[in-house]
Short mmCIF file of C-alpha atoms in Angstrom, two decimals:
data_model
loop_
_atom_site.label_atom_id
_atom_site.label_comp_id
_atom_site.label_asym_id
_atom_site.label_seq_id
_atom_site.Cartn_x
_atom_site.Cartn_y
_atom_site.Cartn_z
CA UNK A 1 114.37 110.68 98.86
CA UNK A 2 116.91 107.97 99.79
CA UNK A 3 119.22 107.09 96.97
CA UNK A 4 119.03 103.33 97.64
CA UNK A 5 116.08 102.65 95.43
CA UNK A 6 115.38 106.04 93.72
CA UNK A 7 117.02 107.53 90.68
CA UNK A 8 120.17 109.38 91.75
CA UNK A 9 120.97 110.89 88.33
CA UNK A 10 119.50 114.14 87.14
CA UNK A 11 116.15 113.36 85.34
CA UNK A 12 115.04 115.55 82.36
CA UNK A 13 113.75 118.77 83.94
CA UNK A 14 110.11 119.01 84.03
CA UNK A 15 110.31 122.77 83.60
CA UNK A 16 107.23 123.27 85.74
CA UNK A 17 104.96 121.03 83.56
CA UNK A 18 101.94 119.59 85.29
CA UNK A 19 101.95 115.90 85.78
CA UNK A 20 98.86 113.90 86.75
CA UNK A 21 99.67 110.77 88.84
CA UNK A 22 96.88 108.23 89.19
CA UNK A 23 97.49 105.42 91.63
CA UNK A 24 99.31 107.77 94.05
CA UNK A 25 98.44 105.68 97.02
CA UNK A 26 99.92 102.57 95.39
CA UNK A 27 103.38 101.06 95.33
CA UNK A 28 104.80 102.67 92.20
CA UNK A 29 102.65 105.80 92.26
CA UNK A 30 103.63 106.67 95.75
CA UNK A 31 107.26 106.72 94.74
CA UNK A 32 106.84 108.31 91.35
CA UNK A 33 105.11 111.43 92.62
CA UNK A 34 108.04 112.70 94.68
CA UNK A 35 110.53 111.67 91.93
CA UNK A 36 108.54 113.86 89.51
CA UNK A 37 108.56 116.75 91.85
CA UNK A 38 112.40 116.32 92.28
CA UNK A 39 112.65 116.43 88.44
CA UNK A 40 110.97 119.80 88.24
CA UNK A 41 107.38 118.83 87.49
CA UNK A 42 104.35 120.09 89.29
CA UNK A 43 102.31 117.11 90.40
CA UNK A 44 98.58 116.51 90.82
CA UNK A 45 97.71 113.26 92.48
CA UNK A 46 94.41 111.65 91.93
CA UNK A 47 93.21 109.47 94.70
CA UNK A 48 89.83 107.91 95.58
CA UNK A 49 90.54 108.74 99.28
CA UNK A 50 92.90 111.81 99.39
CA UNK A 51 93.22 111.64 103.15
CA UNK A 52 95.44 108.49 102.73
CA UNK A 53 98.08 110.76 101.40
CA UNK A 54 97.87 113.22 104.32
CA UNK A 55 100.93 111.99 106.15
CA UNK A 56 103.30 111.82 103.25
CA UNK A 57 105.82 114.59 103.12
CA UNK A 58 105.79 115.01 99.37
CA UNK A 59 102.07 116.10 99.39
CA UNK A 60 103.05 119.42 100.81
CA UNK A 61 104.58 120.19 97.38
CA UNK A 62 101.77 118.63 95.34
CA UNK A 63 97.99 119.07 94.62
CA UNK A 64 95.90 116.22 95.78
CA UNK A 65 92.47 115.73 94.30
CA UNK A 66 89.61 113.25 94.87
CA UNK A 67 88.58 111.04 92.03
CA UNK A 68 88.36 107.68 90.51
CA UNK A 69 89.42 106.57 87.02
CA UNK A 70 86.07 104.87 86.44
CA UNK A 71 84.32 108.29 86.98
CA UNK A 72 84.52 110.42 83.89
CA UNK A 73 83.55 113.58 85.68
CA UNK A 74 86.41 113.37 88.24
CA UNK A 75 89.03 112.29 85.59
CA UNK A 76 87.88 115.31 83.44
CA UNK A 77 88.37 117.68 86.36
CA UNK A 78 91.76 116.17 87.17
CA UNK A 79 92.97 116.55 83.54
CA UNK A 80 92.52 120.31 83.48
CA UNK A 81 95.88 121.87 82.52
CA UNK A 82 97.75 118.60 82.62
CA UNK A 83 100.82 118.20 80.33
CA UNK A 84 101.71 114.58 81.21
CA UNK A 85 99.19 112.02 82.56
CA UNK A 86 100.52 108.84 84.33
CA UNK A 87 98.21 105.78 84.27
CA UNK A 88 99.26 103.47 87.17
CA UNK A 89 96.08 101.78 88.23
CA UNK A 90 94.50 98.39 87.46
CA UNK A 91 91.55 96.42 88.83
CA UNK A 92 93.60 93.35 89.76
CA UNK A 93 91.82 91.16 92.37
CA UNK A 94 88.43 92.86 92.03
CA UNK A 95 86.80 89.69 90.80
CA UNK A 96 86.02 88.09 87.46
CA UNK A 97 85.01 91.35 85.92
CA UNK A 98 88.31 93.13 86.49
CA UNK A 99 89.15 93.07 82.71
CA UNK A 100 86.05 94.92 81.91
CA UNK A 101 86.62 97.47 84.68
CA UNK A 102 90.26 97.94 83.40
CA UNK A 103 88.94 98.42 79.86
CA UNK A 104 86.31 100.98 80.80
CA UNK A 105 88.69 103.00 83.03
CA UNK A 106 91.36 103.10 80.23
CA UNK A 107 88.76 104.33 77.73
CA UNK A 108 87.63 107.10 80.09
CA UNK A 109 91.21 108.13 80.81
CA UNK A 110 92.20 108.15 77.10
CA UNK A 111 89.09 110.16 76.09
CA UNK A 112 89.50 112.75 78.83
CA UNK A 113 93.18 113.15 78.15
CA UNK A 114 92.38 113.78 74.47
CA UNK A 115 89.65 116.27 75.26
CA UNK A 116 91.86 118.10 77.71
CA UNK A 117 94.79 118.48 75.29
CA UNK A 118 97.16 116.40 77.39
CA UNK A 119 100.67 116.30 75.70
CA UNK A 120 101.52 112.75 76.70
CA UNK A 121 100.18 109.66 78.49
CA UNK A 122 102.60 107.30 80.25
CA UNK A 123 101.58 103.82 81.37
CA UNK A 124 103.34 101.09 83.15
CA UNK A 125 102.11 97.64 82.01
CA UNK A 126 103.31 94.07 81.93
CA UNK A 127 105.83 92.44 79.71
CA UNK A 128 104.23 89.82 77.52
CA UNK A 129 106.05 86.79 76.11
CA UNK A 130 107.16 86.68 72.50
CA UNK A 131 105.21 84.34 70.16
CA UNK A 132 102.36 83.61 72.64
CA UNK A 133 98.86 84.42 71.36
CA UNK A 134 97.09 86.89 73.64
CA UNK A 135 94.29 84.33 74.21
CA UNK A 136 96.76 82.13 76.02
CA UNK A 137 98.00 84.89 78.33
CA UNK A 138 96.89 85.10 81.91
CA UNK A 139 93.88 87.44 82.40
CA UNK A 140 96.27 89.76 84.30
CA UNK A 141 98.77 90.09 81.37
CA UNK A 142 95.90 90.07 78.79
CA UNK A 143 94.24 93.07 80.51
CA UNK A 144 97.56 94.98 80.85
CA UNK A 145 98.18 94.53 77.13
CA UNK A 146 94.56 95.72 76.24
CA UNK A 147 94.97 98.75 78.38
CA UNK A 148 98.19 99.60 76.53
CA UNK A 149 96.53 99.40 73.19
CA UNK A 150 93.70 101.56 74.28
CA UNK A 151 96.00 104.34 75.52
CA UNK A 152 98.23 104.04 72.34
CA UNK A 153 95.07 104.50 70.25
CA UNK A 154 93.75 107.47 72.27
CA UNK A 155 95.00 110.16 69.82
CA UNK A 156 97.37 111.37 72.49
CA UNK A 157 101.00 110.32 72.22
CA UNK A 158 101.54 107.53 74.63
CA UNK A 159 104.56 105.77 76.21
CA UNK A 160 103.64 102.21 77.30
CA UNK A 161 106.48 100.74 79.45
CA UNK A 162 106.36 96.99 79.87
CA UNK A 163 108.11 95.39 82.83
CA UNK A 164 108.30 91.78 84.23
CA UNK A 165 109.18 91.29 87.86
CA UNK A 166 109.80 94.57 89.76
CA UNK A 167 112.37 94.25 92.58
CA UNK A 168 112.18 96.84 95.34
CA UNK A 169 111.59 96.95 99.08
CA UNK A 170 107.90 96.44 99.67
CA UNK A 171 106.97 95.26 96.14
CA UNK A 172 104.70 92.17 96.05
CA UNK A 173 107.28 90.39 93.85
CA UNK A 174 110.05 91.16 96.31
CA UNK A 175 107.97 90.18 99.36
CA UNK A 176 107.01 86.90 97.68
CA UNK A 177 110.61 86.15 96.82
CA UNK A 178 111.92 87.13 100.28
CA UNK A 179 109.53 85.12 102.34
CA UNK A 180 109.69 81.97 100.19
CA UNK A 181 113.46 81.96 100.28
CA UNK A 182 113.87 82.80 103.91
CA UNK A 183 111.21 80.48 105.30
CA UNK A 184 111.78 77.44 103.14
CA UNK A 185 115.25 76.02 102.92
CA UNK A 186 113.68 72.93 101.07
CA UNK A 187 110.99 73.93 98.53
CA UNK A 188 108.68 71.75 96.47
CA UNK A 189 107.84 74.30 93.77
CA UNK A 190 105.67 74.88 90.71
CA UNK A 191 107.26 74.28 87.35
CA UNK A 192 107.21 78.02 86.58
CA UNK A 193 110.37 78.43 88.78
CA UNK A 194 112.30 77.33 85.67
CA UNK A 195 110.81 79.99 83.48
CA UNK A 196 113.35 82.68 82.27
CA UNK A 197 112.57 86.30 83.14
CA UNK A 198 114.24 89.68 83.25
CA UNK A 199 113.57 91.46 86.65
CA UNK A 200 114.00 95.22 86.90
CA UNK A 201 114.82 97.33 89.94
CA UNK A 202 112.20 99.78 91.11
CA UNK A 203 114.73 102.70 90.92
CA UNK A 204 115.14 101.94 87.19
CA UNK A 205 111.41 101.78 86.63
CA UNK A 206 111.15 105.20 88.27
CA UNK A 207 113.85 106.66 86.18
CA UNK A 208 112.24 105.39 82.98
CA UNK A 209 108.85 106.71 84.03
CA UNK A 210 110.16 110.15 84.86
CA UNK A 211 112.18 110.37 81.65
CA UNK A 212 109.21 109.29 79.56
CA UNK A 213 107.26 112.42 80.34
CA UNK A 214 109.74 114.33 78.14
CA UNK A 215 109.50 112.23 75.04
CA UNK A 216 108.98 114.06 71.66
CA UNK A 217 105.35 114.21 70.29
CA UNK A 218 106.17 111.73 67.47
CA UNK A 219 106.69 108.82 69.93
CA UNK A 220 103.69 106.61 70.41
CA UNK A 221 104.82 103.11 71.19
CA UNK A 222 105.65 100.44 73.72
CA UNK A 223 109.09 99.99 75.31
CA UNK A 224 110.33 96.84 77.10
CA UNK A 225 112.20 97.69 80.37
CA UNK A 226 114.33 95.26 82.37
CA UNK A 227 117.43 94.88 84.40
CA UNK A 228 120.82 93.62 83.28
CA UNK A 229 120.25 89.90 84.13
CA UNK A 230 118.12 87.20 82.60
CA UNK A 231 117.52 84.29 84.88
CA UNK A 232 114.95 81.75 86.05
CA UNK A 233 112.92 82.26 89.27
CA UNK A 234 114.73 79.35 90.75
CA UNK A 235 118.08 81.16 90.09
CA UNK A 236 116.51 84.32 91.50
CA UNK A 237 115.82 82.60 94.77
CA UNK A 238 119.29 81.41 94.95
CA UNK A 239 120.62 84.90 94.35
CA UNK A 240 118.43 86.14 97.11
CA UNK A 241 119.65 83.48 99.49
CA UNK A 242 123.26 84.51 98.65
CA UNK A 243 122.60 88.22 99.15
CA UNK A 244 120.84 87.56 102.46
CA UNK A 245 123.64 85.26 103.57
CA UNK A 246 121.43 82.17 103.83
CA UNK A 247 122.49 78.59 102.96
CA UNK A 248 121.82 77.56 99.40
CA UNK A 249 118.20 76.46 98.99
CA UNK A 250 117.09 73.06 97.81
CA UNK A 251 114.42 73.62 95.20
CA UNK A 252 112.42 70.66 93.63
CA UNK A 253 110.03 71.76 90.94
CA UNK A 254 106.98 69.62 90.24
CA UNK A 255 104.62 69.90 87.29
CA UNK A 256 101.38 69.35 89.19
CA UNK A 257 101.27 72.73 90.97
CA UNK A 258 99.04 74.97 88.74
CA UNK A 259 99.11 78.74 89.12
CA UNK A 260 95.88 78.43 91.21
CA UNK A 261 97.36 75.78 93.52
CA UNK A 262 100.71 77.53 93.67
CA UNK A 263 99.07 80.82 94.53
CA UNK A 264 97.45 79.25 97.59
CA UNK A 265 100.88 77.71 98.48
CA UNK A 266 102.42 81.30 98.14
CA UNK A 267 99.50 82.55 100.27
CA UNK A 268 100.20 80.08 103.09
CA UNK A 269 103.98 80.98 103.24
CA UNK A 270 104.19 84.66 102.47
CA UNK A 271 102.26 87.88 103.36
CA UNK A 272 101.02 88.08 99.75
CA UNK A 273 97.49 86.84 99.57
CA UNK A 274 96.39 84.36 96.95
CA UNK A 275 94.41 87.02 95.08
CA UNK A 276 97.75 88.85 94.35
CA UNK A 277 99.96 85.90 94.16
CA UNK A 278 98.03 84.11 91.48
CA UNK A 279 98.42 86.81 88.67
CA UNK A 280 102.09 87.04 89.71
CA UNK A 281 102.47 83.25 89.25
CA UNK A 282 100.32 83.21 86.02
CA UNK A 283 102.62 85.87 84.60
CA UNK A 284 105.65 83.54 84.90
CA UNK A 285 104.09 80.63 83.06
CA UNK A 286 105.78 82.03 79.86
CA UNK A 287 109.17 83.53 79.34
CA UNK A 288 109.14 87.23 79.91
CA UNK A 289 112.42 88.68 78.57
CA UNK A 290 112.90 92.09 76.87
CA UNK A 291 112.93 92.00 73.13
CA UNK A 292 114.47 95.50 72.80
CA UNK A 293 116.00 98.28 74.85
CA UNK A 294 114.99 101.15 72.70
CA UNK A 295 114.00 103.25 75.73
CA UNK A 296 117.62 104.42 75.88
CA UNK A 297 117.06 106.53 72.68
CA UNK A 298 114.93 108.77 74.85
CA UNK A 299 115.91 108.03 78.40
CA UNK A 300 119.62 107.28 78.15
CA UNK A 301 121.12 104.85 80.59
CA UNK A 302 123.65 106.32 82.96
CA UNK A 303 126.60 104.45 84.56
CA UNK A 304 125.21 101.87 86.79
CA UNK A 305 121.86 101.74 85.18
CA UNK A 306 120.04 99.34 84.77
CA UNK A 307 120.94 97.52 87.99
CA UNK A 308 121.81 93.83 88.07
CA UNK A 309 119.75 91.43 90.17
CA UNK A 310 122.24 91.22 93.06
CA UNK A 311 122.41 95.11 93.34
CA UNK A 312 118.66 95.41 93.19
CA UNK A 313 118.25 92.74 95.89
CA UNK A 314 120.95 94.33 98.11
CA UNK A 315 119.30 97.73 97.90
CA UNK A 316 115.84 96.34 98.63
CA UNK A 317 116.99 94.22 101.50
CA UNK A 318 119.01 97.10 103.00
CA UNK A 319 115.88 99.24 103.11
CA UNK A 320 113.82 96.53 104.74
CA UNK A 321 116.52 95.99 107.39
CA UNK A 322 116.85 99.78 107.95
CA UNK A 323 113.04 100.13 108.26
CA UNK A 324 113.05 102.66 105.36
CA UNK A 325 110.46 101.21 103.02
CA UNK A 326 108.71 104.16 101.32
CA UNK A 327 105.66 102.29 99.94
CA UNK A 328 104.55 98.65 100.07
CA UNK A 329 102.43 96.44 97.83
CA UNK A 330 99.73 96.79 100.45
CA UNK A 331 99.82 100.51 100.30
CA UNK A 332 96.81 100.32 97.91
CA UNK A 333 93.49 99.36 99.37
CA UNK A 334 92.35 95.84 99.15
CA UNK A 335 89.86 95.33 96.31
CA UNK A 336 86.41 94.80 97.77
CA UNK A 337 87.51 95.81 101.34
CA UNK A 338 85.30 98.32 103.21
CA UNK A 339 86.19 101.91 102.92
CA UNK A 340 83.29 103.59 104.75
CA UNK A 341 84.46 105.87 107.53
CA UNK A 342 83.47 104.94 111.04
CA UNK A 343 79.86 106.18 111.65
CA UNK A 344 79.93 108.73 114.52
CA UNK A 345 76.14 108.34 115.28
CA UNK A 346 75.10 105.12 117.10
CA UNK A 347 71.72 105.51 115.42
CA UNK A 348 73.30 105.72 112.07
CA UNK A 349 70.91 104.99 109.24
CA UNK A 350 72.81 101.97 108.14
CA UNK A 351 71.76 100.07 111.07
CA UNK A 352 72.65 99.35 114.78
CA UNK A 353 76.32 99.53 115.75
CA UNK A 354 77.57 96.92 118.20
CA UNK A 355 80.43 98.17 120.47
CA UNK A 356 82.85 96.73 122.98
CA UNK A 357 84.26 99.49 125.24
CA UNK A 358 87.20 99.23 127.57
CA UNK A 359 88.83 101.91 129.76
CA UNK A 360 91.82 101.69 132.12
CA UNK A 361 93.92 104.13 134.05
CA UNK A 362 97.62 103.61 133.29
CA UNK A 363 100.57 104.17 135.58
CA UNK A 364 102.67 105.78 132.78
CA UNK A 365 102.78 109.08 130.98
CA UNK A 366 100.55 109.60 128.03
CA UNK A 367 103.76 109.61 125.83
CA UNK A 368 104.73 106.21 126.99
CA UNK A 369 101.25 104.84 126.52
CA UNK A 370 101.11 106.34 122.98
CA UNK A 371 104.36 104.61 122.01
CA UNK A 372 102.83 101.29 122.87
CA UNK A 373 99.57 102.04 120.97
CA UNK A 374 101.35 103.24 117.80
CA UNK A 375 103.66 100.27 117.88
CA UNK A 376 100.80 97.68 117.97
CA UNK A 377 100.64 94.79 115.53
CA UNK A 378 103.34 93.30 113.25
CA UNK A 379 106.09 91.73 115.25
CA UNK A 380 104.72 93.31 118.44
CA UNK A 381 101.45 91.47 118.23
CA UNK A 382 98.03 92.50 119.67
CA UNK A 383 98.70 92.02 123.37
CA UNK A 384 96.07 89.36 124.09
CA UNK A 385 95.39 85.73 123.39
CA UNK A 386 97.97 85.30 120.50
CA UNK A 387 96.43 81.99 119.45
CA UNK A 388 92.98 83.63 118.86
CA UNK A 389 94.62 86.31 116.67
CA UNK A 390 96.66 83.75 114.79
CA UNK A 391 93.59 81.52 114.17
CA UNK A 392 91.56 84.52 113.01
CA UNK A 393 94.36 85.52 110.58
CA UNK A 394 94.54 81.95 109.27
CA UNK A 395 90.88 81.72 108.67
CA UNK A 396 90.88 85.01 106.89
CA UNK A 397 93.63 83.65 104.54
CA UNK A 398 91.62 80.45 103.88
CA UNK A 399 88.62 82.47 102.59
CA UNK A 400 90.86 84.62 100.42
CA UNK A 401 91.49 87.57 102.82
CA UNK A 402 94.74 89.23 103.65
CA UNK A 403 95.28 87.65 107.04
CA UNK A 404 97.75 88.89 109.66
CA UNK A 405 100.95 88.56 107.69
CA UNK A 406 100.98 91.95 105.95
CA UNK A 407 102.65 93.32 109.10
CA UNK A 408 103.51 96.96 109.14
CA UNK A 409 105.68 99.26 106.99
CA UNK A 410 107.53 100.77 110.01
CA UNK A 411 107.97 99.25 113.48
CA UNK A 412 107.46 102.49 115.37
CA UNK A 413 105.35 104.82 113.35
CA UNK A 414 102.07 104.63 111.44
CA UNK A 415 100.47 106.95 108.88
CA UNK A 416 96.98 107.32 107.61
CA UNK A 417 96.09 104.91 104.71
CA UNK A 418 98.74 102.22 105.18
CA UNK A 419 97.98 98.57 106.18
CA UNK A 420 98.56 97.08 109.51
CA UNK A 421 98.11 93.30 109.50
CA UNK A 422 94.53 92.88 108.49
CA UNK A 423 93.60 96.44 109.46
CA UNK A 424 93.96 99.75 107.46
CA UNK A 425 94.95 102.87 109.41
CA UNK A 426 91.86 105.16 109.00
CA UNK A 427 92.82 107.92 111.38
CA UNK A 428 95.68 109.14 113.61
CA UNK A 429 95.79 112.09 115.93
CA UNK A 430 99.37 111.94 117.19
CA UNK A 431 99.55 111.21 120.82
CA UNK A 432 95.82 110.79 121.20
CA UNK A 433 93.90 108.64 118.73
CA UNK A 434 94.56 105.63 116.52
CA UNK A 435 91.56 104.20 114.49
CA UNK A 436 91.83 101.10 112.47
CA UNK A 437 89.40 99.73 109.78
CA UNK A 438 89.14 95.97 109.36
CA UNK A 439 90.05 94.55 105.91
CA UNK A 440 89.49 90.93 106.93
CA UNK A 441 86.60 89.04 105.43
CA UNK A 442 83.55 89.90 107.64
CA UNK A 443 79.72 89.95 107.19
CA UNK A 444 79.78 93.72 108.04
CA UNK A 445 82.13 96.61 108.71
CA UNK A 446 84.52 96.68 111.75
CA UNK A 447 86.76 99.17 113.39
CA UNK A 448 89.17 99.30 116.45
CA UNK A 449 89.71 102.62 118.12
CA UNK A 450 92.34 103.38 120.74
CA UNK A 451 92.58 106.68 122.60
CA UNK A 452 95.10 108.11 124.97
CA UNK A 453 94.19 111.14 127.28
CA UNK A 454 94.05 112.32 130.89
CA UNK A 455 91.00 112.11 133.13
CA UNK A 456 89.70 114.90 135.33
CA UNK A 457 92.23 114.09 138.02
CA UNK A 458 95.17 114.40 135.52
CA UNK A 459 95.81 110.63 135.45
CA UNK A 460 96.77 108.87 132.15
CA UNK A 461 93.71 107.07 130.68
CA UNK A 462 93.48 104.44 127.94
CA UNK A 463 90.20 103.92 126.14
CA UNK A 464 89.55 101.26 123.63
CA UNK A 465 86.52 100.68 121.38
CA UNK A 466 85.68 97.87 118.94
CA UNK A 467 82.77 98.70 116.63
CA UNK A 468 80.93 96.33 114.38
CA UNK A 469 78.26 97.30 111.78
CA UNK A 470 76.53 93.87 110.85
CA UNK A 471 75.41 93.13 107.37
CA UNK A 472 72.29 91.05 107.31
CA UNK A 473 71.56 87.94 109.46
CA UNK A 474 74.99 86.62 108.97
CA UNK A 475 76.44 89.71 110.49
CA UNK A 476 74.15 89.57 113.50
CA UNK A 477 75.08 85.96 114.06
CA UNK A 478 78.79 86.64 113.66
CA UNK A 479 78.73 89.36 116.38
CA UNK A 480 76.88 87.22 118.90
CA UNK A 481 79.07 84.21 118.21
CA UNK A 482 82.27 86.03 118.93
CA UNK A 483 81.02 88.29 121.78
CA UNK A 484 81.71 85.65 124.49
CA UNK A 485 85.45 85.87 123.68
CA UNK A 486 85.53 89.73 123.88
CA UNK A 487 86.48 89.72 127.54
CA UNK A 488 89.52 87.63 126.90
CA UNK A 489 90.54 89.25 123.52
CA UNK A 490 89.63 92.93 123.92
CA UNK A 491 89.75 92.92 127.76
CA UNK A 492 93.14 91.36 127.80
CA UNK A 493 94.33 93.72 125.03
CA UNK A 494 93.45 96.75 127.12
CA UNK A 495 94.97 95.34 130.30
CA UNK A 496 98.24 94.30 128.61
CA UNK A 497 98.66 97.60 126.66
CA UNK A 498 98.28 99.45 129.95
CA UNK A 499 100.63 97.16 131.79
CA UNK A 500 103.27 97.37 128.98
CA UNK A 501 103.30 101.14 128.98
CA UNK A 502 103.71 101.20 132.80
CA UNK A 503 106.59 98.67 132.65
CA UNK A 504 108.42 100.36 129.79
CA UNK A 505 108.20 103.72 131.44
CA UNK A 506 109.12 102.59 135.00
CA UNK A 507 111.79 100.05 134.15
CA UNK A 508 114.16 101.63 131.44
CA UNK A 509 115.87 99.03 129.38
CA UNK A 510 113.01 96.57 129.68
CA UNK A 511 112.28 94.96 126.31
CA UNK A 512 108.92 95.14 124.62
CA UNK A 513 106.65 92.29 125.95
CA UNK A 514 105.49 89.37 124.01
CA UNK A 515 101.95 89.69 122.59
CA UNK A 516 100.46 87.81 125.61
CA UNK A 517 101.82 90.60 127.98
CA UNK A 518 104.79 88.66 129.42
CA UNK A 519 108.08 90.61 129.63
CA UNK A 520 111.56 89.32 129.21
CA UNK A 521 114.32 91.43 130.74
CA UNK A 522 117.77 91.76 129.24
CA UNK A 523 120.50 89.70 130.84
CA UNK A 524 122.67 91.59 133.33
#
C-alpha cells in the first residue's frame, strides 16, 4: 500500500483474528481489506459478485466469498469463525425503499453475528448534527443513524464510527469538490456551502476502522471521527483551489437552490450523478461537527494524525495526478444497474439477442492493438462520432443515469469490476478480450465486446461485438431506432481503433489520436 492515503503507523496487531469485510468492492471496503491484512488480521471479503475482486492484489492473501447482506443464509455462512465483522454497506440510491432495505440488512447482520459468536461489529456511519430531531434529518443520515442503533443493540459489542465528509482520491465527496472547484471559477451555489463541517481524510478513517477491531468487550458505543479542521464547504472549495494552485474562486450562495435542485446542478458539472450527489448535499444542510474525540482512548492518535484539510487534499490530489487511485466512489455497482453476465447462447431463454459485429485486419502487432483497446474511454474517448457519445451521455444524466463522466480509474490499465464511463468492466483476458456491460439507462441489457487475436494467416485481427437484450416493446423500439446509426458509431469505432494501433506502432512518438480518429504529431 502507498503511504499517501493509508495508515503508515503500526496498527494494533490482529494476531491472526478473522475479520469479515462487507462492501469489499466499494470505496472504503476496498481499502480497508488490505489495511487489515497488513495489521495482522486474516480477511474474509463478502461480495455479491466475487469476480469483481479478481484483479486486486490483496485478494491473494484473503478469502473471498459470495453473498449479500440481505440474504440471511449467505451472511450466516460468511460469519462462521469470524472475530470482527465490518459493516460497510448501504442501499443508498436504490429508490424510495432504501431505508427499509438498510434496516432489514442491518437486522440480518446483527442477528447472524450474535448467533455466530462474533466478538465485535464495526460500522462506518454518518455524523449527525447536534440538537436536530431525527425526523428532520435527510433520509440518508436518518438511515445511517438507524443502522447504527440496530448494530449497537445486537447483543454483540459494536463500534459505530460517525464521519462527515471523507476526503480521499476517488471518494464521491472529493470528486464533487474537485470538479466543482476546477470547472467553475465563478459559482452560484446552494446556501449549504456556508454550513460548517469537519472533513476527515480517508487514511484516518482507515486507521480508526482497523484500530476499532481490537477494542475491549465492554465498549459498545458511537465515536465521532473528524480531521483537525472545522470549516464551511465554501472555505473547503477555496482550500482546494489553493492546493491545486488555482485562482481564488468567486462563490455566490443563493437560498433558492434546494438539495434536490443542487444535486442536479452537481450532476451537470461533476461525474457524481444526482442520485449520489443529493444525499451528500442533504447531509450538509445541518452543521456536522464532532462533539467528542473519545476514539483516542482506544485508538490513540499518532504524530500527524488526524490530518488537516490541506494535507488531506494534497495527498488526494497527488494520487489523482500520479494515477494511483486505489478505489473510487464508482467502484461499487450502480444500484439498479444490470448485473447479468453476457448470455453466450443466441437462443438464450430470456429472448432474442440483437448484435452488431465488426471485424478488421490491423497493420500492427496484437500487443499494440491491445494497448489501444485497454486504453479506451475516459480522456481517450470512444474513437467514433464524439458528438453522438456526448449526447448519449448527456441524455443518460438527464434521466438519472451515470453518464460518461465517471471516466476511468487508470488511464492505461483496467480490471474486472471497475467502472469505465457508463460501462462496467465485466471480463478481461489480458491481450485478448475486453467485455463491458452497460450501466446507462436502457430498456434492456447491453454489452460491448472487443477481441484481439490472429487469423489463420497470422495477421492481427480486431473483432468487435455490440450485444443488446431488449426488455419489452420499448427495448425492441430502442434497438431499431438506433440501429441506423451503428455503421457510423460502431463501424467508425472499429475502423479508428485499427487505424490508431497501426499509427502508434508504425510511427513511434505519435500521440494518441483524438476520439474521432485524427492524430496530432508532436512538434519537431
